[in-house]
């Protein structure tokens, strides 16, 4: 289930690249490619935070502590909304300076700026979906996040072709297709997870576990941003070629991501249930 879900998650940006590359041109493909490492860095950081939330929720679930589990869920959603608003504002304010800092060439800059700014508007939806799906997985529900993601991915693919190929919106069309699809997936998750609130003790526990993981994932993505800055000096054609390779690399990593997500939930639930032998067995089997 997780592997299939990750596959559809990867399709979001891959389809954007395919459509703009085939129906707009290499400059548009380069614009999407130049923006991708920045997007991945932000998502990587937040995925670490959501991992922390998932661990806390899985532990309460494994221990049978329903009251604290619900409070952890509500805290996670509240934290997501606050972080989403802050990162969106910061991203929109520093959209162009970030692209200049990594040396995006002038021929690509305008379209890269357009695509990235639209993505910043969709960031809160991305975060809500990822946090919500992580919460559902931490209590053993991997089916509904998958169904939500499949539906929104299909919407994204349809809108990509509609906006770019038929309405000729260019790179902006790909961005708007992603925004709408991400909003749909976020709304579907929020319908399942309705209540929101803060609890200081549980919130600190989520942050304590999530921040190191978030920094770990964002550091890896930051290295890709730096590599992208080296690539950018060679112009649109090289940026476009490199971005295609990165998409393939993303698909190659999908099985590892699925194992990582599944063992995190498994370990969290069994620590909560004090089944430490199962924790060790699970870790050994997943590593093998």
mmCIF file of C-alpha atoms in Angstrom:
data_model
loop_
_atom_site.group_PDB
_atom_site.id
_atom_site.type_symbol
_atom_site.label_atom_id
_atom_site.label_comp_id
_atom_site.label_asym_id
_atom_site.label_seq_id
_atom_site.Cartn_x
_atom_site.Cartn_y
_atom_site.Cartn_z
ATOM 1 C CA UNK A 1 0.000 0.000 0.000
ATOM 2 C CA UNK A 2 2.757 2.440 0.986
ATOM 3 C CA UNK A 3 4.794 1.691 -2.132
ATOM 4 C CA UNK A 4 1.787 2.300 -4.386
ATOM 5 C CA UNK A 5 1.016 5.512 -2.473
ATOM 6 C CA UNK A 6 4.599 6.738 -2.872
ATOM 7 C CA UNK A 7 4.422 5.935 -6.571
ATOM 8 C CA UNK A 8 1.416 8.213 -7.031
ATOM 9 C CA UNK A 9 3.057 10.898 -4.865
ATOM 10 C CA UNK A 10 6.072 10.844 -7.181
ATOM 11 C CA UNK A 11 3.778 11.129 -10.200
ATOM 12 C CA UNK A 12 2.681 14.653 -9.204
ATOM 13 C CA UNK A 13 5.884 16.410 -10.223
ATOM 14 C CA UNK A 14 6.849 13.816 -12.847
ATOM 15 C CA UNK A 15 3.622 14.412 -14.788
ATOM 16 C CA UNK A 16 4.144 18.195 -14.573
ATOM 17 C CA UNK A 17 7.586 17.699 -16.138
ATOM 18 C CA UNK A 18 6.306 15.316 -18.824
ATOM 19 C CA UNK A 19 3.468 17.585 -19.907
ATOM 20 C CA UNK A 20 5.405 20.869 -19.985
ATOM 21 C CA UNK A 21 8.379 19.152 -21.618
ATOM 22 C CA UNK A 22 6.254 17.759 -24.441
ATOM 23 C CA UNK A 23 3.733 20.564 -24.964
ATOM 24 C CA UNK A 24 5.601 23.746 -23.963
ATOM 25 C CA UNK A 25 9.318 23.110 -24.459
ATOM 26 C CA UNK A 26 12.724 22.672 -22.879
ATOM 27 C CA UNK A 27 12.669 26.058 -21.106
ATOM 28 C CA UNK A 28 9.429 25.121 -19.350
ATOM 29 C CA UNK A 29 10.853 21.712 -18.427
ATOM 30 C CA UNK A 30 13.974 23.419 -17.078
ATOM 31 C CA UNK A 31 11.789 25.808 -15.044
ATOM 32 C CA UNK A 32 10.026 22.910 -13.331
ATOM 33 C CA UNK A 33 13.345 21.117 -12.848
ATOM 34 C CA UNK A 34 15.064 24.155 -11.319
ATOM 35 C CA UNK A 35 12.229 24.512 -8.791
ATOM 36 C CA UNK A 36 12.048 20.844 -7.789
ATOM 37 C CA UNK A 37 15.039 20.671 -5.368
ATOM 38 C CA UNK A 38 13.653 23.654 -3.418
ATOM 39 C CA UNK A 39 10.240 22.005 -3.218
ATOM 40 C CA UNK A 40 11.804 18.706 -2.118
ATOM 41 C CA UNK A 41 13.812 20.444 0.607
ATOM 42 C CA UNK A 42 10.685 21.992 2.138
ATOM 43 C CA UNK A 43 8.695 18.768 1.855
ATOM 44 C CA UNK A 44 11.609 16.768 3.303
ATOM 45 C CA UNK A 45 11.753 18.993 6.380
ATOM 46 C CA UNK A 46 8.040 18.730 6.960
ATOM 47 C CA UNK A 47 7.993 14.980 6.323
ATOM 48 C CA UNK A 48 10.443 14.693 9.218
ATOM 49 C CA UNK A 49 8.036 16.609 11.469
ATOM 50 C CA UNK A 50 5.159 14.379 10.358
ATOM 51 C CA UNK A 51 7.308 11.316 11.090
ATOM 52 C CA UNK A 52 7.707 12.606 14.651
ATOM 53 C CA UNK A 53 3.964 13.009 14.941
ATOM 54 C CA UNK A 54 3.408 9.515 13.545
ATOM 55 C CA UNK A 55 5.813 7.986 16.074
ATOM 56 C CA UNK A 56 4.051 9.663 19.025
ATOM 57 C CA UNK A 57 0.595 8.666 17.759
ATOM 58 C CA UNK A 58 1.708 5.084 17.019
ATOM 59 C CA UNK A 59 3.096 4.744 20.560
ATOM 60 C CA UNK A 60 -0.163 5.916 22.132
ATOM 61 C CA UNK A 61 -2.095 3.625 19.766
ATOM 62 C CA UNK A 62 0.084 0.640 20.686
ATOM 63 C CA UNK A 63 -0.346 1.399 24.383
ATOM 64 C CA UNK A 64 -4.128 1.582 23.973
ATOM 65 C CA UNK A 65 -4.168 5.192 25.262
ATOM 66 C CA UNK A 66 -6.987 6.504 23.078
ATOM 67 C CA UNK A 67 -7.322 9.830 24.908
ATOM 68 C CA UNK A 68 -3.681 10.854 24.406
ATOM 69 C CA UNK A 69 -3.707 9.479 20.866
ATOM 70 C CA UNK A 70 -6.589 11.809 19.937
ATOM 71 C CA UNK A 71 -4.830 14.766 21.580
ATOM 72 C CA UNK A 72 -1.673 13.952 19.602
ATOM 73 C CA UNK A 73 -3.684 13.840 16.375
ATOM 74 C CA UNK A 74 -5.281 17.223 17.069
ATOM 75 C CA UNK A 75 -1.904 18.757 17.953
ATOM 76 C CA UNK A 76 -0.368 17.410 14.753
ATOM 77 C CA UNK A 77 -3.027 18.979 12.544
ATOM 78 C CA UNK A 78 -2.838 22.302 14.423
ATOM 79 C CA UNK A 79 0.952 22.363 14.076
ATOM 80 C CA UNK A 80 0.623 21.593 10.356
ATOM 81 C CA UNK A 81 -1.733 24.508 9.741
ATOM 82 C CA UNK A 82 0.508 26.966 11.607
ATOM 83 C CA UNK A 83 3.663 25.750 9.807
ATOM 84 C CA UNK A 84 1.833 25.771 6.490
ATOM 85 C CA UNK A 85 0.820 29.424 6.811
ATOM 86 C CA UNK A 86 4.311 30.492 7.962
ATOM 87 C CA UNK A 87 6.172 28.591 5.199
ATOM 88 C CA UNK A 88 3.769 29.860 2.524
ATOM 89 C CA UNK A 89 4.321 33.484 3.544
ATOM 90 C CA UNK A 90 8.100 33.059 3.784
ATOM 91 C CA UNK A 91 8.209 31.195 0.465
ATOM 92 C CA UNK A 92 6.243 33.856 -1.404
ATOM 93 C CA UNK A 93 8.381 36.651 0.062
ATOM 94 C CA UNK A 94 11.665 34.954 -0.840
ATOM 95 C CA UNK A 95 10.580 33.171 -4.027
ATOM 96 C CA UNK A 96 12.742 35.173 -6.448
ATOM 97 C CA UNK A 97 15.741 35.649 -4.099
ATOM 98 C CA UNK A 98 15.941 31.859 -3.631
ATOM 99 C CA UNK A 99 15.996 31.264 -7.383
ATOM 100 C CA UNK A 100 18.643 33.973 -7.836
ATOM 101 C CA UNK A 101 20.734 32.455 -5.033
ATOM 102 C CA UNK A 102 20.946 29.108 -6.853
ATOM 103 C CA UNK A 103 21.807 30.767 -10.143
ATOM 104 C CA UNK A 104 18.701 30.070 -12.228
ATOM 105 C CA UNK A 105 19.532 31.559 -15.667
ATOM 106 C CA UNK A 106 17.535 34.476 -17.090
ATOM 107 C CA UNK A 107 16.009 32.380 -19.902
ATOM 108 C CA UNK A 108 14.405 30.089 -17.304
ATOM 109 C CA UNK A 109 13.912 32.514 -14.418
ATOM 110 C CA UNK A 110 10.460 33.925 -15.211
ATOM 111 C CA UNK A 111 8.773 30.555 -15.675
ATOM 112 C CA UNK A 112 10.612 29.002 -12.699
ATOM 113 C CA UNK A 113 9.417 31.917 -10.543
ATOM 114 C CA UNK A 114 5.826 31.419 -11.723
ATOM 115 C CA UNK A 115 5.846 27.660 -11.074
ATOM 116 C CA UNK A 116 7.499 27.944 -7.659
ATOM 117 C CA UNK A 117 5.220 30.737 -6.444
ATOM 118 C CA UNK A 118 2.111 28.723 -7.382
ATOM 119 C CA UNK A 119 3.592 25.734 -5.565
ATOM 120 C CA UNK A 120 4.104 27.850 -2.433
ATOM 121 C CA UNK A 121 0.369 28.584 -2.482
ATOM 122 C CA UNK A 122 -0.296 24.842 -2.537
ATOM 123 C CA UNK A 123 2.239 24.085 0.214
ATOM 124 C CA UNK A 124 -0.273 24.087 3.061
ATOM 125 C CA UNK A 125 -2.385 21.508 1.205
ATOM 126 C CA UNK A 126 0.685 19.312 0.646
ATOM 127 C CA UNK A 127 1.496 19.509 4.355
ATOM 128 C CA UNK A 128 -2.048 18.778 5.513
ATOM 129 C CA UNK A 129 -2.289 15.714 3.276
ATOM 130 C CA UNK A 130 1.100 14.327 4.302
ATOM 131 C CA UNK A 131 0.472 14.869 7.999
ATOM 132 C CA UNK A 132 -3.056 13.471 7.766
ATOM 133 C CA UNK A 133 -1.999 10.391 5.813
ATOM 134 C CA UNK A 134 0.881 9.845 8.267
ATOM 135 C CA UNK A 135 -1.585 9.960 11.165
ATOM 136 C CA UNK A 136 -3.886 7.429 9.504
ATOM 137 C CA UNK A 137 -0.961 5.093 8.769
ATOM 138 C CA UNK A 138 0.243 5.328 12.370
ATOM 139 C CA UNK A 139 -3.034 3.750 13.511
ATOM 140 C CA UNK A 140 -2.909 1.064 10.830
ATOM 141 C CA UNK A 141 -5.019 2.712 8.117
ATOM 142 C CA UNK A 142 -2.940 2.750 4.926
ATOM 143 C CA UNK A 143 -5.896 2.269 2.554
ATOM 144 C CA UNK A 144 -7.697 5.611 2.803
ATOM 145 C CA UNK A 145 -4.538 7.740 2.261
ATOM 146 C CA UNK A 146 -3.836 5.621 -0.823
ATOM 147 C CA UNK A 147 -7.365 6.094 -2.201
ATOM 148 C CA UNK A 148 -7.192 9.866 -1.586
ATOM 149 C CA UNK A 149 -3.810 10.054 -3.313
ATOM 150 C CA UNK A 150 -4.860 7.984 -6.325
ATOM 151 C CA UNK A 151 -7.914 10.186 -6.824
ATOM 152 C CA UNK A 152 -5.968 13.457 -6.536
ATOM 153 C CA UNK A 153 -3.194 12.135 -8.803
ATOM 154 C CA UNK A 154 -5.719 11.304 -11.518
ATOM 155 C CA UNK A 155 -7.197 14.804 -11.128
ATOM 156 C CA UNK A 156 -3.680 16.268 -11.442
ATOM 157 C CA UNK A 157 -2.950 14.313 -14.630
ATOM 158 C CA UNK A 158 -6.267 15.330 -16.250
ATOM 159 C CA UNK A 159 -5.835 18.997 -15.307
ATOM 160 C CA UNK A 160 -2.201 19.005 -16.465
ATOM 161 C CA UNK A 161 -3.205 18.004 -19.986
ATOM 162 C CA UNK A 162 -6.279 20.266 -19.926
ATOM 163 C CA UNK A 163 -4.489 23.419 -18.716
ATOM 164 C CA UNK A 164 -1.204 22.951 -20.607
ATOM 165 C CA UNK A 165 -2.053 21.120 -23.843
ATOM 166 C CA UNK A 166 -5.542 22.497 -24.539
ATOM 167 C CA UNK A 167 -5.787 25.836 -22.666
ATOM 168 C CA UNK A 168 -2.103 26.707 -23.310
ATOM 169 C CA UNK A 169 -1.474 28.058 -19.794
ATOM 170 C CA UNK A 170 2.163 26.927 -19.945
ATOM 171 C CA UNK A 171 4.112 26.314 -16.736
ATOM 172 C CA UNK A 172 1.406 28.111 -14.731
ATOM 173 C CA UNK A 173 -1.116 25.498 -15.914
ATOM 174 C CA UNK A 174 1.013 22.678 -14.473
ATOM 175 C CA UNK A 175 1.315 24.597 -11.212
ATOM 176 C CA UNK A 176 -2.426 25.227 -10.949
ATOM 177 C CA UNK A 177 -3.191 21.573 -11.726
ATOM 178 C CA UNK A 178 -0.961 20.514 -8.832
ATOM 179 C CA UNK A 179 -2.476 23.123 -6.500
ATOM 180 C CA UNK A 180 -6.047 21.968 -7.183
ATOM 181 C CA UNK A 181 -5.158 18.273 -6.868
ATOM 182 C CA UNK A 182 -3.265 18.836 -3.599
ATOM 183 C CA UNK A 183 -6.185 20.854 -2.209
ATOM 184 C CA UNK A 184 -8.574 17.976 -2.977
ATOM 185 C CA UNK A 185 -6.351 15.427 -1.184
ATOM 186 C CA UNK A 186 -5.985 17.750 1.829
ATOM 187 C CA UNK A 187 -9.747 18.299 2.088
ATOM 188 C CA UNK A 188 -10.395 14.554 1.942
ATOM 189 C CA UNK A 189 -7.932 13.954 4.789
ATOM 190 C CA UNK A 190 -9.362 16.799 6.889
ATOM 191 C CA UNK A 191 -12.863 15.349 6.564
ATOM 192 C CA UNK A 192 -11.512 12.248 8.327
ATOM 193 C CA UNK A 193 -9.476 14.216 10.911
ATOM 194 C CA UNK A 194 -11.752 17.054 12.002
ATOM 195 C CA UNK A 195 -10.751 18.283 15.460
ATOM 196 C CA UNK A 196 -7.860 20.700 16.020
ATOM 197 C CA UNK A 197 -6.154 21.881 19.211
ATOM 198 C CA UNK A 198 -2.879 22.329 21.090
ATOM 199 C CA UNK A 199 -1.548 20.416 24.097
ATOM 200 C CA UNK A 200 1.853 21.679 25.273
ATOM 201 C CA UNK A 201 3.193 18.345 26.560
ATOM 202 C CA UNK A 202 2.273 16.342 23.474
ATOM 203 C CA UNK A 203 3.263 19.138 21.083
ATOM 204 C CA UNK A 204 6.769 19.282 22.599
ATOM 205 C CA UNK A 205 7.063 15.506 22.278
ATOM 206 C CA UNK A 206 6.137 15.661 18.582
ATOM 207 C CA UNK A 207 8.642 18.472 17.944
ATOM 208 C CA UNK A 208 11.381 16.708 19.955
ATOM 209 C CA UNK A 209 11.131 13.608 17.743
ATOM 210 C CA UNK A 210 10.223 15.389 14.500
ATOM 211 C CA UNK A 211 12.801 18.199 14.337
ATOM 212 C CA UNK A 212 15.944 16.001 14.118
ATOM 213 C CA UNK A 213 14.290 13.885 11.420
ATOM 214 C CA UNK A 214 13.154 17.011 9.593
ATOM 215 C CA UNK A 215 16.653 18.499 9.609
ATOM 216 C CA UNK A 216 18.111 15.158 8.503
ATOM 217 C CA UNK A 217 15.841 14.966 5.465
ATOM 218 C CA UNK A 218 16.209 18.650 4.583
ATOM 219 C CA UNK A 219 20.029 18.439 4.749
ATOM 220 C CA UNK A 220 19.995 15.711 2.081
ATOM 221 C CA UNK A 221 17.661 17.856 -0.032
ATOM 222 C CA UNK A 222 19.821 20.946 0.591
ATOM 223 C CA UNK A 223 22.770 19.128 -0.986
ATOM 224 C CA UNK A 224 20.596 18.603 -4.081
ATOM 225 C CA UNK A 225 19.792 22.336 -4.154
ATOM 226 C CA UNK A 226 23.538 23.082 -4.109
ATOM 227 C CA UNK A 227 24.142 20.567 -6.921
ATOM 228 C CA UNK A 228 21.278 22.197 -8.848
ATOM 229 C CA UNK A 229 23.051 25.570 -8.547
ATOM 230 C CA UNK A 230 26.092 24.053 -10.295
ATOM 231 C CA UNK A 231 23.886 22.630 -13.047
ATOM 232 C CA UNK A 232 22.037 25.929 -13.573
ATOM 233 C CA UNK A 233 25.086 27.720 -14.997
ATOM 234 C CA UNK A 234 24.949 25.481 -18.105
ATOM 235 C CA UNK A 235 21.547 26.737 -19.282
ATOM 236 C CA UNK A 236 18.082 25.403 -20.060
ATOM 237 C CA UNK A 237 19.010 22.256 -22.001
ATOM 238 C CA UNK A 238 21.275 20.884 -19.268
ATOM 239 C CA UNK A 239 18.804 21.817 -16.506
ATOM 240 C CA UNK A 240 16.048 19.998 -18.414
ATOM 241 C CA UNK A 241 18.204 16.891 -18.889
ATOM 242 C CA UNK A 242 19.249 16.832 -15.252
ATOM 243 C CA UNK A 243 15.639 17.245 -14.060
ATOM 244 C CA UNK A 244 14.568 14.186 -16.074
ATOM 245 C CA UNK A 245 17.317 12.120 -14.416
ATOM 246 C CA UNK A 246 16.235 13.301 -10.960
ATOM 247 C CA UNK A 247 12.667 12.143 -11.672
ATOM 248 C CA UNK A 248 13.977 8.631 -12.479
ATOM 249 C CA UNK A 249 16.076 8.691 -9.312
ATOM 250 C CA UNK A 250 12.935 9.512 -7.321
ATOM 251 C CA UNK A 251 11.167 6.417 -8.628
ATOM 252 C CA UNK A 252 14.195 4.225 -7.834
ATOM 253 C CA UNK A 253 14.053 5.322 -4.173
ATOM 254 C CA UNK A 254 10.356 4.486 -3.735
ATOM 255 C CA UNK A 255 10.773 0.966 -2.246
ATOM 256 C CA UNK A 256 13.209 2.247 0.395
ATOM 257 C CA UNK A 257 10.805 5.047 1.355
ATOM 258 C CA UNK A 258 7.950 2.548 1.711
ATOM 259 C CA UNK A 259 9.997 0.275 4.000
ATOM 260 C CA UNK A 260 11.077 3.299 6.034
ATOM 261 C CA UNK A 261 7.507 4.476 6.577
ATOM 262 C CA UNK A 262 6.189 1.011 7.430
ATOM 263 C CA UNK A 263 8.916 0.174 9.975
ATOM 264 C CA UNK A 264 8.464 3.554 11.677
ATOM 265 C CA UNK A 265 4.801 2.780 12.337
ATOM 266 C CA UNK A 266 5.564 -0.833 13.316
ATOM 267 C CA UNK A 267 8.251 0.170 15.824
ATOM 268 C CA UNK A 268 6.152 2.980 17.292
ATOM 269 C CA UNK A 269 3.144 0.741 17.899
ATOM 270 C CA UNK A 270 5.224 -2.038 19.449
ATOM 271 C CA UNK A 271 7.156 0.321 21.726
ATOM 272 C CA UNK A 272 3.816 1.657 22.921
ATOM 273 C CA UNK A 273 2.671 -1.925 23.565
ATOM 274 C CA UNK A 274 6.049 -2.744 25.237
ATOM 275 C CA UNK A 275 6.646 -5.541 22.719
ATOM 276 C CA UNK A 276 10.388 -4.888 22.467
ATOM 277 C CA UNK A 277 11.246 -8.282 20.925
ATOM 278 C CA UNK A 278 8.969 -7.461 17.989
ATOM 279 C CA UNK A 279 10.724 -4.106 17.627
ATOM 280 C CA UNK A 280 14.106 -5.829 17.216
ATOM 281 C CA UNK A 281 12.738 -8.465 14.837
ATOM 282 C CA UNK A 282 11.023 -5.832 12.729
ATOM 283 C CA UNK A 283 14.197 -3.753 12.503
ATOM 284 C CA UNK A 284 16.324 -6.774 11.509
ATOM 285 C CA UNK A 285 13.836 -7.965 8.863
ATOM 286 C CA UNK A 286 13.416 -4.495 7.335
ATOM 287 C CA UNK A 287 17.191 -3.972 7.187
ATOM 288 C CA UNK A 288 17.654 -7.361 5.511
#
